[in-house]
Short mmCIF file of the C-alpha atoms (twelve columns), coordinates in Angstrom:
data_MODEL
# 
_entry.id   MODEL 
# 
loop_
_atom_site.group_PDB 
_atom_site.id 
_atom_site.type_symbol 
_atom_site.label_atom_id 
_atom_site.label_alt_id 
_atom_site.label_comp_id 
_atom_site.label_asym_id 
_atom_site.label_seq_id 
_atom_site.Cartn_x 
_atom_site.Cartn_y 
_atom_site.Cartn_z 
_atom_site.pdbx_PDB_model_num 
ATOM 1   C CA . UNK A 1   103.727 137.124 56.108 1 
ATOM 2   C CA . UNK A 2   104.517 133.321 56.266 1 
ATOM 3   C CA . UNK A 3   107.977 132.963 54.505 1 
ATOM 4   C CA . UNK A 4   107.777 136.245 52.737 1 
ATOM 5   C CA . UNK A 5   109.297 138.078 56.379 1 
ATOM 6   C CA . UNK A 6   112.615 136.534 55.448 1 
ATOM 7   C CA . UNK A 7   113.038 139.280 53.135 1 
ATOM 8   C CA . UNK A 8   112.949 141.254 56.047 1 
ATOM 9   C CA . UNK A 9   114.652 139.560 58.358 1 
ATOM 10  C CA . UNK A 10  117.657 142.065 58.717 1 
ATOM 11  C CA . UNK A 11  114.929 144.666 59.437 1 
ATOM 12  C CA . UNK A 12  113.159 142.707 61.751 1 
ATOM 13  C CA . UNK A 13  115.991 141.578 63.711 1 
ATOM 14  C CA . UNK A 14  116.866 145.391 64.595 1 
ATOM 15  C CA . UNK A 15  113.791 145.883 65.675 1 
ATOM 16  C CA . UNK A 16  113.339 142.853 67.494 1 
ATOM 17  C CA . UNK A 17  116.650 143.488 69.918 1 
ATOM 18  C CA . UNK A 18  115.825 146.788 70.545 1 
ATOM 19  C CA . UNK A 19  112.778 146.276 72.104 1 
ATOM 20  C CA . UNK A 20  114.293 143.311 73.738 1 
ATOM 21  C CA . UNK A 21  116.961 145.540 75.967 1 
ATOM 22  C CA . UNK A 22  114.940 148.240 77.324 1 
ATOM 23  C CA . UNK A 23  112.320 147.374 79.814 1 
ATOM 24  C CA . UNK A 24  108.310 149.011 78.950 1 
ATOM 25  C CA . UNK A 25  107.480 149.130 82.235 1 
ATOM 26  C CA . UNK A 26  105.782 146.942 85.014 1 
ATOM 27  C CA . UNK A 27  103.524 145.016 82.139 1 
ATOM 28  C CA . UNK A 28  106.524 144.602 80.247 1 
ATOM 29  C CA . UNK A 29  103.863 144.367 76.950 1 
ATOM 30  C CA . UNK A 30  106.480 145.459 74.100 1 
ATOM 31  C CA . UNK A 31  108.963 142.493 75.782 1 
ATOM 32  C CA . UNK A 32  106.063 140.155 75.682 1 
ATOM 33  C CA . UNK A 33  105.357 140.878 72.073 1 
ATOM 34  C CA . UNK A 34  108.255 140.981 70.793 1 
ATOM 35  C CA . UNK A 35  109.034 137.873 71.919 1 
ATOM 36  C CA . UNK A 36  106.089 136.645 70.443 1 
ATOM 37  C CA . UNK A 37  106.910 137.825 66.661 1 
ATOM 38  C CA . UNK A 38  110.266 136.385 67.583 1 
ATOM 39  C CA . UNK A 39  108.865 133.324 68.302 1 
ATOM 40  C CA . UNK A 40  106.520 133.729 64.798 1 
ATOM 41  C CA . UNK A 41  109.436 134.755 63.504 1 
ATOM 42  C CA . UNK A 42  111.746 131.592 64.098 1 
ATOM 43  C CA . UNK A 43  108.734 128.978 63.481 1 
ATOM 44  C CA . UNK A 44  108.303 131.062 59.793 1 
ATOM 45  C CA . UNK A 45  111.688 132.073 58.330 1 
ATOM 46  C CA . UNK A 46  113.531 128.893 60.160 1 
ATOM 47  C CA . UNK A 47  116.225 127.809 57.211 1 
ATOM 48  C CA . UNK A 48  117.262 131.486 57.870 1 
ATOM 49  C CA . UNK A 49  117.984 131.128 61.973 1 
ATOM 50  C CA . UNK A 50  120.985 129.129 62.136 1 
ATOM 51  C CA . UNK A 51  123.152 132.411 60.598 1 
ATOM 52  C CA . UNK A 52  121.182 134.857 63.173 1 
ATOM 53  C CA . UNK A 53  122.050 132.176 66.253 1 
ATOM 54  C CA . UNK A 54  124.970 134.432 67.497 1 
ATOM 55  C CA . UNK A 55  123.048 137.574 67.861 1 
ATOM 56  C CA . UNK A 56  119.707 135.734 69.050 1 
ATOM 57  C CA . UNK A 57  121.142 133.706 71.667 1 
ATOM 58  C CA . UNK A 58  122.748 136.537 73.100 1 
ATOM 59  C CA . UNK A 59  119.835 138.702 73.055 1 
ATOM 60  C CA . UNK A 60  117.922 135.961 74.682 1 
ATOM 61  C CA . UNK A 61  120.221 135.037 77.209 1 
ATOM 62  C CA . UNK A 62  120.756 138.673 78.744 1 
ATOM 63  C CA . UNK A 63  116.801 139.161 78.506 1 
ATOM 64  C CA . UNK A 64  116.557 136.274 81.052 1 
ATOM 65  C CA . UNK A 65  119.169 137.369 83.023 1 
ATOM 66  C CA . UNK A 66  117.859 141.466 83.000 1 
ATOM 67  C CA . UNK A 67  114.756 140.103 83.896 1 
ATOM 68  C CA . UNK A 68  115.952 137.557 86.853 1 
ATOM 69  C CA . UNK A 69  118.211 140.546 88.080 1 
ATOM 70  C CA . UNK A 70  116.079 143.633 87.611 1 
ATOM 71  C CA . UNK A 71  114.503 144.563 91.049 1 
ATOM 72  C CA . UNK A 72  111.913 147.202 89.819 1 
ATOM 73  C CA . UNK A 73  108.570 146.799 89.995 1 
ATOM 74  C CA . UNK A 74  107.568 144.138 87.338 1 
ATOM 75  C CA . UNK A 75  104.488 141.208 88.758 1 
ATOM 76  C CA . UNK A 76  106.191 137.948 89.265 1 
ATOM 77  C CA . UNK A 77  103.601 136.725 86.776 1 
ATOM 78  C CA . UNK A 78  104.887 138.817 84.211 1 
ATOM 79  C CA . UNK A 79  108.458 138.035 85.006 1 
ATOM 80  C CA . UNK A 80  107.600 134.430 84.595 1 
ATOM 81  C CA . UNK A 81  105.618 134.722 81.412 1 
ATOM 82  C CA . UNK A 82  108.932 136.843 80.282 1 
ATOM 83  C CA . UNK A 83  111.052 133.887 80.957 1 
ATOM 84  C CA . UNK A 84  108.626 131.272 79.492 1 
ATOM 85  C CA . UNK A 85  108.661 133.181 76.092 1 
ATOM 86  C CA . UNK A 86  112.258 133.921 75.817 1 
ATOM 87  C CA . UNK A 87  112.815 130.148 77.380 1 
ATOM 88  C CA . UNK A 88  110.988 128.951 73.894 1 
ATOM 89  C CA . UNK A 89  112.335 131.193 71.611 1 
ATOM 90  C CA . UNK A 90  115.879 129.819 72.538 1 
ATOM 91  C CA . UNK A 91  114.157 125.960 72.049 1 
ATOM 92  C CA . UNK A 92  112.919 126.479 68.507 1 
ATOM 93  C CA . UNK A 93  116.460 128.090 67.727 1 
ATOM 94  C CA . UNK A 94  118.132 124.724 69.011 1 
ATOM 95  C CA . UNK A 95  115.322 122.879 66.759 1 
ATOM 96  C CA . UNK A 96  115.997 124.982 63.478 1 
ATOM 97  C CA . UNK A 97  120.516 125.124 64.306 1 
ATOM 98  C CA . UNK A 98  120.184 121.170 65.263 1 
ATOM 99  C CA . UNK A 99  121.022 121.229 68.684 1 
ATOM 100 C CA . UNK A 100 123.431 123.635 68.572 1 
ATOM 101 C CA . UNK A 101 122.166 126.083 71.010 1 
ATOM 102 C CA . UNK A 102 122.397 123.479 73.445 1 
ATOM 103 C CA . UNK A 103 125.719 122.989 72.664 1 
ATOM 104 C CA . UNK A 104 126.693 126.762 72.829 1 
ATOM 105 C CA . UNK A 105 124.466 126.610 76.495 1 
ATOM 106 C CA . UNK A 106 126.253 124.103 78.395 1 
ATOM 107 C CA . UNK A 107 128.869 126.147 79.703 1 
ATOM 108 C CA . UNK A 108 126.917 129.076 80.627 1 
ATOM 109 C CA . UNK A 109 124.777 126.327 82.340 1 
ATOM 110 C CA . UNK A 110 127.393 125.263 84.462 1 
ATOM 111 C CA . UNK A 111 129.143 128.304 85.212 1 
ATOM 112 C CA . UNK A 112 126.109 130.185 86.248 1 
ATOM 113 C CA . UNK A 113 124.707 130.079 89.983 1 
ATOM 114 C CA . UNK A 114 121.258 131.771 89.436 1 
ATOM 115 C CA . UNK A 115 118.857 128.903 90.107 1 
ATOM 116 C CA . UNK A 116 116.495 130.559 87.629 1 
ATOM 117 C CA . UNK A 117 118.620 131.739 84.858 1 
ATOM 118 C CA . UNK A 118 119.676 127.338 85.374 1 
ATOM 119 C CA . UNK A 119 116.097 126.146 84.604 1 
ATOM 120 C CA . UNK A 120 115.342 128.328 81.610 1 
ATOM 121 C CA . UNK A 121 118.599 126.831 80.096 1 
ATOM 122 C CA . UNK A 122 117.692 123.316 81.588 1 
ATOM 123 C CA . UNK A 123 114.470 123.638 80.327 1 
ATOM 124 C CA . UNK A 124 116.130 123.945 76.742 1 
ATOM 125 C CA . UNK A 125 118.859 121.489 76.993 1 
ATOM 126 C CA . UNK A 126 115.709 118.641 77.906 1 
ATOM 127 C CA . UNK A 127 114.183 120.062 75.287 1 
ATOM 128 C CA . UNK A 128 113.185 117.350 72.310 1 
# 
């Protein structure tokens, strides 16, 4: 849709977080591609991201942290490829709000002690 899907954003958005808080399963495929049409979604519709920040970021941020927590039977390589994709979903939201997600990120960065929840948001805060 290019463009056009911010006339559906609102839509989208729903759809987007629901699939984003209930785990598919081992393969974790609905996660994975929903985080890719995120992802799509951000680089399209980007002048319409900075009013969706609250509700993204927070989506995001408990994704990684249900996935670094959740002890059921998910591949490591899927947990990482989980993280990855929700790590650069919250980087092209700092690129489109103008570094504001990294503002919003530094204290959860240093009030959290999860090593890996740490470098996801590290990995954003370095971001360029």
């Amino acid at each position: 849709l290019g463009i056009l899907v911010a006339r559906h954003l609102k839509r989208l958005e729903r759809v987007i977080l629901g699939y984003l808080e209930v785990s598919d399963g081992p393969e974790e495929e609905a996660r994975l591609g929903m985080l890719e049409t995120l992802q799509c979604t951000i680089e399209h519709a980007w002048p319409r991201m900075p009013c969706r920040l609250p509700v993204l970021l927070k989506a995001l941020l408990r994704l990684i942290w249900d996935v670094h927590t959740d002890p059921g039977p998910t591949p490591e390589p899927v947990r990482a490829a989980l993280l990855q994709r929700a790590t650069q979903c919250l980087i092209l939201l700092d690129h489109c709000s103008r570094g504001q997600v990294k503002v919003l990120l530094e204290g959860v960065y240093s009030s959290c002690e999860e090593n890996r929840v740490r470098e996801c948001i590290r990995k954003v805060q370095e971001s360029t």
